[in-house]
Each structure stands twice: as structure tokens, then as C-alpha cells.
Short mmCIF file of C-alpha atoms and ligand atoms in Angstrom, two decimals:
data_model
loop_
_atom_site.label_atom_id
_atom_site.label_comp_id
_atom_site.label_asym_id
_atom_site.label_seq_id
_atom_site.Cartn_x
_atom_site.Cartn_y
_atom_site.Cartn_z
CA UNK A 1239 18.05 18.18 18.42
CA UNK A 1240 16.85 21.91 18.40
CA UNK A 1241 13.49 22.86 17.00
CA UNK A 1242 12.79 24.83 14.05
CA UNK A 1243 9.87 27.40 15.03
CA UNK A 1244 8.19 29.51 12.52
CA UNK A 1245 6.69 32.51 13.26
CA UNK A 1246 3.61 33.57 11.00
CA UNK A 1247 1.65 34.96 14.03
CA UNK A 1248 4.70 37.16 15.02
CA UNK A 1249 5.06 38.56 11.53
CA UNK A 1250 1.67 40.27 12.28
CA UNK A 1251 2.52 43.93 13.23
CA UNK A 1252 3.89 44.29 16.77
CA UNK A 1253 0.59 45.49 18.50
CA UNK A 1254 -0.66 41.94 18.26
CA UNK A 1255 1.47 40.72 21.07
CA UNK A 1256 3.92 41.73 23.47
CA UNK A 1257 7.45 40.04 23.64
CA UNK A 1258 7.95 37.73 26.61
CA UNK A 1259 10.03 35.30 27.89
CA UNK A 1260 8.88 32.35 30.21
CA UNK A 1261 10.10 33.28 33.88
CA UNK A 1262 12.60 30.25 35.03
CA UNK A 1263 11.44 27.79 37.38
CA UNK A 1264 13.72 26.35 40.25
CA UNK A 1265 13.48 22.45 40.38
CA UNK A 1266 11.58 21.26 36.77
CA UNK A 1267 10.14 17.58 36.38
CA UNK A 1268 8.74 16.31 33.83
CA UNK A 1269 5.07 14.74 34.98
CA UNK A 1270 3.85 13.45 31.48
CA UNK A 1271 4.80 13.48 28.12
CA UNK A 1272 2.64 13.13 24.73
CA UNK A 1273 4.74 10.92 22.72
CA UNK A 1274 2.37 10.41 19.88
CA UNK A 1275 1.56 14.24 19.63
CA UNK A 1276 5.47 15.13 20.02
CA UNK A 1277 5.60 12.68 16.73
CA UNK A 1278 2.74 14.42 14.97
CA UNK A 1279 4.52 17.52 15.60
CA UNK A 1280 7.71 16.30 14.44
CA UNK A 1281 9.67 16.57 17.58
CA UNK A 1282 11.63 13.98 19.07
CA UNK A 1283 10.02 12.62 22.32
CA UNK A 1284 13.66 11.45 23.63
CA UNK A 1285 14.96 14.92 23.39
CA UNK A 1286 11.73 16.28 24.87
CA UNK A 1287 12.19 14.12 27.88
CA UNK A 1288 16.25 14.96 27.90
CA UNK A 1289 17.48 17.86 30.06
CA UNK A 1290 17.62 20.31 27.20
CA UNK A 1291 13.87 19.53 26.37
CA UNK A 1292 12.68 19.64 29.70
CA UNK A 1293 14.03 22.92 30.29
CA UNK A 1294 12.53 24.29 27.14
CA UNK A 1295 9.20 22.57 28.51
CA UNK A 1296 9.41 24.36 31.96
CA UNK A 1297 10.58 27.82 30.34
CA UNK A 1298 14.22 27.37 31.57
CA UNK A 1299 15.64 27.50 28.43
CA UNK A 1300 15.04 29.61 25.42
CA UNK A 1301 14.94 27.57 22.21
CA UNK A 1302 16.66 29.26 19.38
CA UNK A 1303 14.29 30.99 17.12
CA UNK A 1304 11.06 30.62 19.41
CA UNK A 1305 8.85 33.62 19.15
CA UNK A 1306 8.58 34.31 22.73
CA UNK A 1307 5.32 36.42 23.02
CA UNK A 1308 2.00 36.94 24.99
CA UNK A 1309 -0.88 37.41 22.60
CA UNK A 1310 -3.03 40.37 22.97
CA UNK A 1311 -7.05 39.81 23.07
CA UNK A 1312 -10.29 41.29 24.65
CA UNK A 1313 -13.48 39.42 25.48
CA UNK A 1314 -16.73 39.27 26.91
CA UNK A 1315 -16.92 37.55 30.19
CA UNK A 1316 -20.25 36.27 31.23
CA UNK A 1317 -21.50 38.85 28.67
CA UNK A 1318 -19.80 41.79 30.29
CA UNK A 1319 -17.14 43.72 28.00
CA UNK A 1320 -13.36 43.47 29.09
CA UNK A 1321 -11.45 45.75 26.54
CA UNK A 1322 -7.89 44.15 27.65
CA UNK A 1323 -7.42 40.32 28.65
CA UNK A 1324 -4.48 38.71 26.34
CA UNK A 1325 -2.22 36.06 27.75
CA UNK A 1326 -1.54 36.86 31.30
CA UNK A 1327 0.28 33.31 32.29
CA UNK A 1328 0.92 31.72 28.64
CA UNK A 1329 3.91 32.57 26.36
CA UNK A 1330 3.98 31.26 23.04
CA UNK A 1331 7.22 29.83 21.91
CA UNK A 1332 6.39 29.55 18.45
CA UNK A 1333 4.61 27.50 15.94
CA UNK A 1334 5.99 24.15 14.41
CA UNK A 1335 5.36 22.28 11.28
CA UNK A 1336 4.97 18.94 11.20
CA UNK A 1337 3.35 15.88 9.77
CA UNK A 1338 0.00 17.41 11.52
CA UNK A 1339 0.43 20.60 9.91
CA UNK A 1340 1.52 24.14 11.66
CA UNK A 1341 0.49 24.03 15.30
CA UNK A 1342 1.32 26.78 18.28
CA UNK A 1343 3.18 25.61 21.13
CA UNK A 1344 2.33 27.44 24.40
CA UNK A 1345 3.63 27.24 27.90
CA UNK A 1346 0.93 28.04 30.17
CA UNK A 1347 1.54 28.96 33.76
CA UNK A 1348 5.10 30.29 32.41
CA UNK A 1349 4.87 33.21 34.46
CA UNK A 1350 3.98 36.94 34.69
CA UNK A 1351 3.18 39.02 31.60
CA UNK A 1352 2.13 42.41 30.56
CA UNK A 1353 -1.54 41.15 30.45
CA UNK A 1354 -1.50 40.00 33.97
CA UNK A 1355 -3.21 42.48 35.67
CA UNK A 1356 -3.14 40.96 39.04
CA UNK A 1357 -2.50 37.50 38.63
CA UNK A 1358 0.58 35.61 39.18
CA UNK A 1359 0.85 34.23 35.87
CA UNK A 1360 1.22 30.68 37.28
CA UNK A 1361 -0.92 27.54 37.17
CA UNK A 1362 -0.97 24.65 39.98
CA UNK A 1363 -1.07 21.28 39.28
CA UNK A 1364 -4.79 20.40 39.87
CA UNK A 1365 -5.88 22.32 36.81
CA UNK A 1366 -2.71 21.52 34.54
CA UNK A 1367 -3.88 17.67 34.70
CA UNK A 1368 -7.19 18.24 34.56
CA UNK A 1369 -6.43 20.10 31.02
CA UNK A 1370 -4.26 17.30 30.24
CA UNK A 1371 -7.07 14.75 30.46
CA UNK A 1372 -9.88 16.48 29.57
CA UNK A 1373 -7.97 17.80 26.29
CA UNK A 1374 -6.60 14.40 25.52
CA UNK A 1375 -9.76 12.47 26.02
CA UNK A 1376 -11.98 14.87 23.78
CA UNK A 1377 -9.41 14.37 21.01
CA UNK A 1378 -9.51 10.59 21.42
CA UNK A 1379 -13.83 11.27 21.27
CA UNK A 1380 -12.90 12.80 17.94
CA UNK A 1381 -13.52 16.34 19.35
CA UNK A 1382 -11.48 19.12 17.68
CA UNK A 1383 -9.27 20.34 20.57
CA UNK A 1384 -6.00 21.79 22.00
CA UNK A 1385 -3.65 19.37 22.67
CA UNK A 1386 -1.63 18.53 25.96
CA UNK A 1387 2.33 17.96 25.09
CA UNK A 1388 3.87 17.59 28.30
CA UNK A 1389 2.99 18.43 31.92
CA UNK A 1390 5.93 19.65 34.16
CA UNK A 1391 6.01 20.24 37.81
CA UNK A 1392 8.08 23.39 38.27
CA UNK A 1393 9.25 23.05 42.28
CA UNK A 1394 7.83 26.09 43.14
CA UNK A 1395 5.05 26.87 45.29
CA UNK A 1396 1.75 28.60 43.59
CA UNK A 1397 -0.61 30.59 46.47
CA UNK A 1398 -4.35 29.80 45.81
CA UNK A 1399 -6.65 29.31 48.72
CA UNK A 1400 -3.79 27.63 50.30
CA UNK A 1401 -0.15 26.83 49.00
CA UNK A 1402 -0.17 24.43 45.87
CA UNK A 1403 2.78 23.02 43.88
CA UNK A 1404 2.99 24.80 40.70
CA UNK A 1405 3.02 23.42 37.35
CA UNK A 1406 3.30 24.09 33.62
CA UNK A 1407 1.32 22.96 30.57
CA UNK A 1408 2.77 22.73 27.20
CA UNK A 1409 -0.54 23.28 25.13
CA UNK A 1410 -0.62 22.49 21.47
CA UNK A 1411 -3.21 24.19 19.21
CA UNK A 1412 -3.98 24.87 15.27
CA UNK A 1413 -3.65 28.66 16.68
CA UNK A 1414 -4.41 30.59 19.64
CA UNK A 1415 -6.79 33.36 17.82
CA UNK A 1416 -9.95 33.68 19.55
CA UNK A 1417 -13.15 36.00 19.09
CA UNK A 1418 -11.56 37.99 21.41
CA UNK A 1419 -8.43 38.73 19.39
CA UNK A 1420 -10.57 40.20 16.42
CA UNK A 1421 -12.92 42.29 19.36
CA UNK A 1422 -9.52 43.60 20.55
CA UNK A 1423 -8.76 45.49 17.53
CA UNK A 1424 -12.34 46.09 16.42
CA UNK A 1425 -12.65 47.68 19.91
CA UNK A 1426 -9.97 50.00 19.00
CA UNK A 1427 -11.20 50.51 15.39
CA UNK A 1428 -7.93 49.38 14.22
CA UNK A 1429 -8.95 48.48 10.72
CA UNK A 1430 -5.36 47.74 9.33
CA UNK A 1431 -5.22 44.93 12.11
CA UNK A 1432 -8.54 43.62 11.89
CA UNK A 1433 -7.84 43.03 8.18
CA UNK A 1434 -4.45 41.51 8.57
CA UNK A 1435 -5.79 39.44 11.13
CA UNK A 1436 -8.58 38.34 9.03
CA UNK A 1437 -6.21 37.47 6.11
CA UNK A 1438 -3.93 35.44 8.58
CA UNK A 1439 -6.60 33.18 9.69
CA UNK A 1440 -7.83 32.80 6.27
CA UNK A 1441 -4.52 31.69 5.13
CA UNK A 1442 -3.68 29.60 8.25
CA UNK A 1443 -7.19 27.82 8.71
CA UNK A 1444 -9.75 28.62 6.02
CA UNK A 1445 -7.74 28.78 3.05
CA UNK A 1446 -10.80 28.28 0.56
CA UNK A 1447 -12.36 31.47 2.15
CA UNK A 1448 -12.41 34.46 -0.34
CA UNK A 1449 -12.99 36.88 2.16
CA UNK A 1450 -14.25 38.22 5.70
CA UNK A 1451 -17.84 37.08 4.69
CA UNK A 1452 -16.64 33.55 3.89
CA UNK A 1453 -14.26 33.36 6.97
CA UNK A 1454 -17.69 34.42 9.27
CA UNK A 1455 -19.33 31.48 7.41
CA UNK A 1456 -16.52 29.03 7.74
CA UNK A 1457 -16.26 29.71 11.52
CA UNK A 1458 -20.02 29.62 11.97
CA UNK A 1459 -19.85 26.01 10.57
CA UNK A 1460 -17.18 25.22 12.14
CA UNK A 1461 -18.57 25.98 15.92
CA UNK A 1462 -21.90 24.35 14.83
CA UNK A 1463 -19.94 21.14 14.56
CA UNK A 1464 -17.93 21.66 17.71
CA UNK A 1465 -20.75 22.69 19.85
CA UNK A 1466 -22.69 19.53 18.38
CA UNK A 1467 -19.83 17.21 19.29
CA UNK A 1468 -19.71 18.45 22.89
CA UNK A 1469 -23.25 17.95 23.34
CA UNK A 1470 -23.02 14.42 22.08
CA UNK A 1471 -20.64 13.40 24.98
CA UNK A 1472 -22.49 15.62 27.71
CA UNK A 1473 -19.30 18.15 27.90
CA UNK A 1474 -20.07 21.58 29.43
CA UNK A 1475 -17.30 23.99 28.77
CA UNK A 1476 -18.32 26.25 31.68
CA UNK A 1477 -16.48 29.47 30.60
CA UNK A 1478 -17.55 30.24 26.89
CA UNK A 1479 -16.55 33.47 27.05
CA UNK A 1480 -15.62 35.21 23.67
CA UNK A 1481 -11.85 35.06 24.57
CA UNK A 1482 -12.44 31.42 24.86
CA UNK A 1483 -13.79 30.55 21.37
CA UNK A 1484 -11.04 29.64 18.92
CA UNK A 1485 -11.62 30.70 15.53
CA UNK A 1486 -10.32 27.44 14.23
CA UNK A 1487 -12.80 25.52 15.81
CA UNK A 1488 -10.79 23.88 18.46
CA UNK A 1489 -12.23 23.55 21.91
CA UNK A 1490 -9.85 25.48 24.22
CA UNK A 1491 -9.33 26.51 27.63
CA UNK A 1492 -10.17 23.96 29.90
CA UNK A 1493 -10.96 25.91 33.04
CA UNK A 1494 -13.92 24.59 35.04
CA UNK A 1495 -15.20 22.34 32.54
CA UNK A 1496 -16.55 18.90 33.02
CA UNK A 1497 -18.58 15.91 31.51
CA UNK A 1498 -21.98 15.24 33.00
CA UNK A 1499 -22.77 12.02 34.99
CA UNK A 1500 -26.43 11.74 35.12
CA UNK A 1501 -28.56 13.67 32.28
CA UNK A 1502 -29.85 17.16 32.89
CA UNK A 1503 -29.95 20.03 30.41
CA UNK A 1504 -29.41 22.56 33.27
CA UNK A 1505 -26.18 21.03 34.23
CA UNK A 1506 -23.56 23.47 35.41
CA UNK A 1507 -20.33 22.85 37.22
CA UNK A 1508 -18.66 26.09 37.22
CA UNK A 1509 -18.58 27.86 40.56
CA UNK A 1510 -18.85 31.06 39.24
CA UNK A 1511 -21.42 30.15 36.62
CA UNK A 1512 -24.26 31.30 39.06
CA UNK A 1513 -27.04 32.23 36.51
CA UNK A 1514 -26.30 29.29 34.44
CA UNK A 1515 -25.36 31.07 31.59
CA UNK A 1516 -23.20 28.28 30.29
CA UNK A 1517 -25.26 25.35 31.42
CA UNK A 1518 -25.01 22.53 29.22
CA UNK A 1519 -28.40 23.24 27.00
CA UNK A 1520 -27.40 27.12 26.61
CA UNK A 1521 -24.38 26.00 24.83
CA UNK A 1522 -25.48 26.35 21.37
CA UNK A 1523 -27.22 29.80 22.13
CA UNK A 1524 -24.42 30.95 23.59
CA UNK A 1525 -21.96 29.71 20.61
CA UNK A 1526 -24.41 31.97 18.35
CA UNK A 1527 -24.05 34.89 20.69
CA UNK A 1528 -20.32 34.71 20.48
CA UNK A 1529 -20.46 34.36 16.54
CA UNK A 1530 -22.42 37.51 16.55
CA UNK A 1531 -19.66 39.39 18.40
CA UNK A 1532 -17.06 37.93 16.25
CA UNK A 1533 -19.33 39.13 12.92
CA UNK A 1534 -19.64 42.56 13.95
CA UNK A 1535 -15.97 42.56 14.26
CA UNK A 1536 -15.80 41.49 10.62
CA UNK A 1537 -18.47 43.92 9.26
CA UNK A 1538 -16.03 46.91 8.71
CA UNK A 1539 -13.80 44.83 6.43
CA UNK A 1540 -17.07 43.83 4.17
CA UNK A 1541 -17.55 46.77 1.93
CA UNK A 1542 -20.78 48.83 1.81
CA UNK A 1543 -21.84 48.76 5.26
CA UNK A 1544 -25.74 48.23 4.90
CA UNK A 1545 -25.33 45.34 2.78
CA UNK A 1546 -22.51 44.12 4.87
CA UNK A 1547 -24.85 44.25 8.08
CA UNK A 1548 -27.58 42.30 6.08
CA UNK A 1549 -24.92 39.75 5.03
CA UNK A 1550 -23.08 39.19 8.39
CA UNK A 1551 -26.43 38.69 9.94
CA UNK A 1552 -27.72 35.89 7.71
CA UNK A 1553 -24.45 34.18 7.98
CA UNK A 1554 -24.78 34.09 12.10
CA UNK A 1555 -28.34 33.12 11.85
CA UNK A 1556 -27.08 30.05 10.05
CA UNK A 1557 -25.59 29.04 13.09
CA UNK A 1558 -28.83 27.74 13.94
CA UNK A 1559 -29.78 25.48 11.06
CA UNK A 1560 -26.21 24.38 10.79
CA UNK A 1561 -26.21 23.40 14.40
CA UNK A 1562 -29.44 21.87 14.38
CA UNK A 1563 -28.18 19.40 11.53
CA UNK A 1564 -25.03 18.71 13.20
CA UNK A 1565 -26.87 17.68 16.42
CA UNK A 1566 -28.92 15.28 14.50
CA UNK A 1567 -26.19 13.52 12.65
CA UNK A 1568 -24.40 13.05 16.28
CA UNK A 1569 -27.59 12.15 17.96
CA UNK A 1570 -28.86 9.67 14.83
CA UNK A 1571 -25.64 7.95 15.29
CA UNK A 1572 -25.93 7.38 19.03
CA UNK A 1573 -29.41 6.20 18.28
CA UNK A 1574 -27.62 3.74 15.47
CA UNK A 1575 -29.65 5.58 12.86
CA UNK A 1576 -27.90 5.69 9.17
CA UNK A 1577 -30.70 7.35 7.40
CA UNK A 1578 -33.14 10.64 8.32
CA UNK A 1579 -36.86 10.85 9.11
CA UNK A 1580 -38.81 13.91 10.21
CA UNK A 1581 -39.45 12.51 13.24
CA UNK A 1582 -35.86 11.89 14.82
CA UNK A 1583 -35.52 15.17 16.37
CA UNK A 1584 -38.57 14.25 18.55
CA UNK A 1585 -37.47 10.61 18.91
CA UNK A 1586 -33.89 12.22 20.51
CA UNK A 1587 -35.66 14.63 22.60
CA UNK A 1588 -38.01 11.72 23.96
CA UNK A 1589 -35.23 9.69 25.29
CA UNK A 1590 -33.63 12.77 26.81
CA UNK A 1591 -36.24 14.00 28.32
CA UNK A 1592 -37.10 10.54 29.75
CA UNK A 1593 -33.25 10.34 30.94
CA UNK A 1594 -33.82 13.73 32.68
CA UNK A 1595 -36.77 12.37 34.57
CA UNK A 1596 -35.24 9.33 35.39
CA UNK A 1597 -31.73 9.98 36.61
CA UNK A 1598 -29.87 8.08 33.92
CA UNK A 1599 -26.45 8.49 33.21
CA UNK A 1600 -25.47 9.97 29.99
CA UNK A 1601 -22.69 8.16 28.77
CA UNK A 1602 -23.95 5.06 30.19
CA UNK A 1603 -27.37 4.83 28.55
CA UNK A 1604 -26.28 5.80 25.13
CA UNK A 1605 -23.45 2.99 25.40
CA UNK A 1606 -26.05 0.45 26.86
CA UNK A 1607 -28.45 0.89 23.82
CA UNK A 1608 -26.52 -1.55 21.43
CA UNK A 1609 -26.19 -3.98 24.52
CA UNK A 1610 -29.74 -4.32 25.30
CA UNK A 1611 -29.41 -2.80 28.89
CA UNK A 1612 -30.35 0.85 28.53
CA UNK A 1613 -33.38 0.31 30.51
CA UNK A 1614 -31.51 -0.74 33.73
CA UNK A 1615 -30.24 3.25 33.77
CA UNK A 1616 -33.64 4.50 35.02
CA UNK A 1617 -35.25 4.61 37.86
CA UNK A 1618 -38.28 3.54 35.96
CA UNK A 1619 -37.53 1.26 33.46
CA UNK A 1620 -40.72 0.75 31.93
CA UNK A 1621 -40.33 4.93 30.79
CA UNK A 1622 -37.56 3.54 28.54
CA UNK A 1623 -39.28 0.77 27.47
CA UNK A 1624 -42.32 3.25 26.08
CA UNK A 1625 -39.69 5.40 24.42
CA UNK A 1626 -38.11 2.42 22.58
CA UNK A 1627 -41.20 1.19 20.89
CA UNK A 1628 -40.80 4.27 18.46
CA UNK A 1629 -37.09 3.68 18.15
CA UNK A 1630 -37.29 -0.02 17.24
CA UNK A 1631 -39.62 1.10 14.14
CA UNK A 1632 -36.67 3.03 13.10
CA UNK A 1633 -33.62 0.65 13.69
CA UNK A 1634 -32.31 -0.88 10.50
CA UNK A 1635 -29.94 -3.97 10.53
CA UNK A 1636 -26.40 -3.15 11.59
CA UNK A 1637 -27.54 -0.27 14.07
CA UNK A 1638 -25.56 -1.79 16.71
CA UNK A 1639 -22.43 -1.17 14.84
CA UNK A 1640 -22.97 2.40 14.27
CA UNK A 1641 -24.30 3.10 17.75
CA UNK A 1642 -21.12 1.50 18.86
CA UNK A 1643 -19.05 3.65 17.24
CA UNK A 1644 -20.79 6.75 18.44
CA UNK A 1645 -21.23 5.98 22.11
CA UNK A 1646 -17.87 5.93 24.31
CA UNK A 1647 -17.89 3.41 27.02
CA UNK A 1648 -15.60 5.57 29.53
CA UNK A 1649 -15.29 9.67 29.72
CA UNK A 1650 -13.08 11.28 32.21
CA UNK A 1651 -15.79 11.62 35.04
CA UNK A 1652 -15.36 14.68 37.56
CA UNK A 1653 -15.07 12.61 40.28
CA UNK A 1654 -12.33 10.87 38.75
CA UNK A 1655 -10.27 13.65 37.87
CA UNK A 1656 -10.64 15.41 41.30
CA UNK A 1657 -9.46 11.75 42.80
CA UNK A 1658 -6.26 12.26 40.60
CA UNK A 1659 -5.51 15.43 41.54
CA UNK A 1660 -5.96 14.50 45.08
CA UNK A 1661 -3.69 11.84 44.83
CA UNK A 1662 -0.92 14.00 43.10
CA UNK A 1663 -0.94 16.28 45.53
CA UNK A 1664 -0.44 13.33 47.90
CA UNK A 1665 2.78 12.51 45.61
CA UNK A 1666 0.97 9.73 43.63
CA UNK A 1667 0.64 10.40 39.82
CA UNK A 1668 0.02 6.73 39.11
CA UNK A 1669 -3.43 7.45 39.13
CA UNK A 1670 -3.18 10.25 36.78
CA UNK A 1671 -1.60 8.02 34.20
CA UNK A 1672 -4.02 5.62 34.79
CA UNK A 1673 -7.06 7.64 34.07
CA UNK A 1674 -5.32 8.96 30.90
CA UNK A 1675 -4.60 5.53 29.57
CA UNK A 1676 -8.34 4.42 30.16
CA UNK A 1677 -10.10 8.10 28.49
CA UNK A 1678 -7.46 7.71 25.56
CA UNK A 1679 -9.36 4.98 24.30
CA UNK A 1680 -12.66 5.75 24.83
CA UNK A 1681 -14.64 3.39 22.76
CA UNK A 1682 -12.76 0.46 24.04
CA UNK A 1683 -12.71 -0.33 27.57
CA UNK A 1684 -10.61 -3.13 28.85
CA UNK A 1685 -12.96 -5.50 31.53
CA UNK A 1686 -10.12 -4.68 33.98
CA UNK A 1687 -10.67 -0.90 33.63
CA UNK A 1688 -14.67 -1.38 33.99
CA UNK A 1689 -14.61 0.50 37.07
CA UNK A 1690 -13.68 3.72 35.28
CA UNK A 1691 -17.26 3.61 33.31
CA UNK A 1692 -19.08 3.62 37.14
CA UNK A 1693 -20.66 7.03 37.59
CA UNK A 1694 -19.90 8.51 41.40
CA UNK A 1695 -21.35 6.94 44.31
CA UNK A 1696 -23.13 9.69 46.45
CA UNK A 1697 -20.24 10.51 48.60
CA UNK A 1698 -17.92 10.76 45.52
CA UNK A 1699 -19.90 13.32 43.39
CA UNK A 1700 -18.24 16.40 42.54
CA UNK A 1701 -20.91 19.21 41.78
CA UNK A 1702 -18.47 22.19 41.40
CA UNK A 1703 -15.57 23.00 39.38
CA UNK A 1704 -13.43 26.07 40.02
CA UNK A 1705 -11.81 28.23 37.04
CA UNK A 1706 -8.21 26.96 36.26
CA UNK A 1707 -6.20 30.06 38.04
P1 AMP B 1198 -9.44 32.29 31.72
O1 AMP B 1198 -10.49 32.65 32.87
O2 AMP B 1198 -8.61 31.20 31.78
O3 AMP B 1198 -10.29 32.48 30.40
O4 AMP B 1198 -8.48 33.72 31.65
C1 AMP B 1198 -9.12 34.97 31.66
C2 AMP B 1198 -8.05 35.89 31.77
O5 AMP B 1198 -7.23 35.86 32.85
C3 AMP B 1198 -6.72 35.60 30.66
O6 AMP B 1198 -6.28 36.97 30.25
C4 AMP B 1198 -5.77 34.71 31.55
O7 AMP B 1198 -4.60 34.92 31.00
C5 AMP B 1198 -6.03 35.40 32.62
N1 AMP B 1198 -5.36 35.02 33.93
C6 AMP B 1198 -5.91 33.61 34.22
N2 AMP B 1198 -5.27 33.03 35.37
C7 AMP B 1198 -4.01 33.87 35.27
C8 AMP B 1198 -3.16 33.97 36.49
N3 AMP B 1198 -2.58 32.85 37.22
N4 AMP B 1198 -2.31 34.82 36.09
C9 AMP B 1198 -2.38 36.04 35.33
N5 AMP B 1198 -3.47 35.75 34.54
C10 AMP B 1198 -4.59 34.98 34.78
MG1 MG B 1199 -9.20 31.92 28.53
#
């Protein structure tokens, strides 16, 4: 079999990307292949497992018709402007059009590109396994996300603090177009490119949008929904730079991300996020900040500038109410509430405040609501009882089913991911496959897998994650 690649992105002008073939690796070995995703893409899993497929996933075989480019983008990293970033270690093979629609296939860790700056263009097995598990768990949690098609060990070492085994992730996304892609051209005053990019994104992701203002509104709404979903599972992205915000509304760039164990709004995992800019509770504010950067890229396309600025500002300001509505929807469902009441925001905040004060586990507290034992999660269980008095007056018959379908039994806990990476480094990939299996059905935890729902013991706690380099 061969893959028919489509090239709508590389039909854009040449300044959007740099032609780039992946650099070959010495001894590729398939760590994991996502067969159900392969089917969604219209790809033959048996072929992907075979010598030709593996060679393609490792970057050793150049598939016919593949685009082979590194994409250009810029971005604000921790609020600081960087005029040129781009794919420093990712190569876009091209787009496939299958039952799930049009999807990019990118090899991450495929070697140096013109955008690599000082980097080696490679990835090691730790971040590759982390991204594989996290992105597949997010998908199973019904959160829009890039996906993992395959992880391949390269057989070549990668030098980090120490020498590590190299790996490549085959990543699938609706597209890899970021807020930072727009910023790249806006910063260069390249109105023709901005216009072409805007048309491309509308045609590809938001065909109902009739121009740049409608595009802005569509991206604002997609991000409001996305970030509300993150918040509803305790997800902390960790590096919400504008180059890591997809205009398609998917979660992208699983670097230092993690999901919370015990709830606290100030939780930060990323070792480089010293000021807590990307802490759990800051994520909606940061999303709005990023969207303001996006808006300023679109203003030049929006006709007379004073009205354009007013319209763009109003579109960005609409993020807060859209987010608030999406957040309330998600957390109402977590409490089992089907109808709406003005006091719901306070009711939700009351539980979360009490959880923070009582060291309650985020996932397990919400999951336990429908089982009647959530109070056990609280240092002082009467704090839960006090809150539950109000909650009980709001519940309606059938609330347990609503809560059960909104509260996962298991998430990819950070200490589990670290254990899996440690085992893989020692040559045992079975724990990776087992964790992946469990978090792929997060609402449905077998009794024999119960241990995966346990928070870390003190000595297992992992408080910091490191960027995926
Ligand atoms: P990230 O922090 O993963 O969003 O990456 C930020 C920028 O650094 C992007 O332009 C990446 O392509 C680039 N980058 C990250 N790791 C490497 C690496 N090992 N080699 C080259 N470029 C990298
Ligand atoms: Mg990135």
C-alpha cells in the first residue's frame, strides 16, 4: 500500500514553510501503533507495522507524494515575543483525507530543520511516551486534541542532561496552524500571506465563517470550549505560549503538561514556569491573552481600521462569557445537574474551595459524588457535608447518571507517567502499554485496574515536569 497525501498547506506560498526531509535513523523499532486512529485516517495498520510503514514512521522512507516541510511560525513564549520559531524538530509529511476528515501527519523528533536554532531536532523516549499517553487520554476524555499515531524508537541516543534513547512521535492533527503562524506574518507586515492563511483556515476548519471577524469569533468559541474542558479534568497545559495554541481548537504541544492530583487552583508543574503564569486557574486568562494576539493579526484584514479594532476587541471580550458558560456546563454536569440556576457558579466554587482547603483529590472527589463517598476525600469530611446540603437541594432524579458520564474514574496521573518512562528506560515497555490501555477508557475502570485511580503516595509524588526537549 502507499499513502495518498494531500497538500493543501503546501499549496500556500513558499514562505509558509521550508522543504525538509526527515533525517534517517539507524535502527527503527515500533514502540506503539494506534490501530483505531490508523483506521480513522484510512490507513492500513498492517502496512504501518510492516517494514515500509515503519520506515516511513521513522523518517527513513520518503513516501511518494509527501510534502516534507517544516512550518514557519513565531510566538510569545511566557509573554516574550520571539519573531521566529517554526518546526525545529518536526516534519509535516502531508495531509491524509480519511473517514475522520483531513488530518496532518507530522513526525516529531525527525531531525534538524532550518528552524532548529541550537537544538538537535530530536526527541527522547520520555516526552514521546508522555505525549502519546496524554493525548490519547485527552481524546478518550472527549477533549479536542492532537493524536498519537505511532511511537518509534530510533536506535540512536539523544544527549540531554544525560544520554537518552531517541524516539519519534507520529502526530496527527486537524492542522498544525497556530496563533503563532498568524503572528509570524503579521510581524512581517505580510498582508498577502495573512489573507491567504485566513482563507486557508476558514476553508479547512470553519467553512461557515464568512471572513476574518467570523474566523476570530469561531476560534474564540473553540478555545473557550477547549479550556473549559481542560479545567473540568484538572489538566494543566504548562506552556500556553501563542505558538502552542492551535487555531483548530485542539490541545497541542504536550510538553510539561500534567493533570492535578489534589485540587489547588495555583498548581503548576512545569519546571520553567517559575512565576506560575500557566497555573491551572490562570489558563482561561492566558487563553484570552493569546486570542488578543490572534485578533491583532486579523485586524489588518478587516477593512477600515477603527471599526476593525472595535469589532476585534468585542470578539475577544466575548471569550470571558463564552468560557464562563462552557465552564458552568461542564461543572454542572460533574455535579449531576441538568438544569441551570443562578447560584450554580457559587455552588461549584464552594466545592472547589473546600477541596483546596482539604487536600481533596480532583478526579476522585468528583468521581465519588455519584457513589456517595466523596466526603472521604476531605481531611475534614464535615466540610463536604456542609457543602452537600446546598447541592442536595439542587439535584433531580437521574443525577447520578449525569455525574457518572461527566466524571472519569481514572486519568493519566503524573507519577504513573514518570514510572512508565522509568520502566521504558530500563527496557520494559509493558507498563506504558498497560497505562495507555487503562486511560483509553477513563469512564470505565475495571476492578483489576483500580490501583490506577490511586493518587501518588508521598514518596511517589512528582511535582515537576520538564519541557519535552
Ligand atoms: P516547544 O517548547 O516544544 O513549544 O518548542 C518551542 C520551539 O523550540 C519550537 O520552535 C520547537 O520546534 C523548538 N524545539 C524544541 N525542542 C527542539 C529540539 N530538540 N531541537 C530543535 N528545536 C526544538
Ligand atoms: Mg511548541
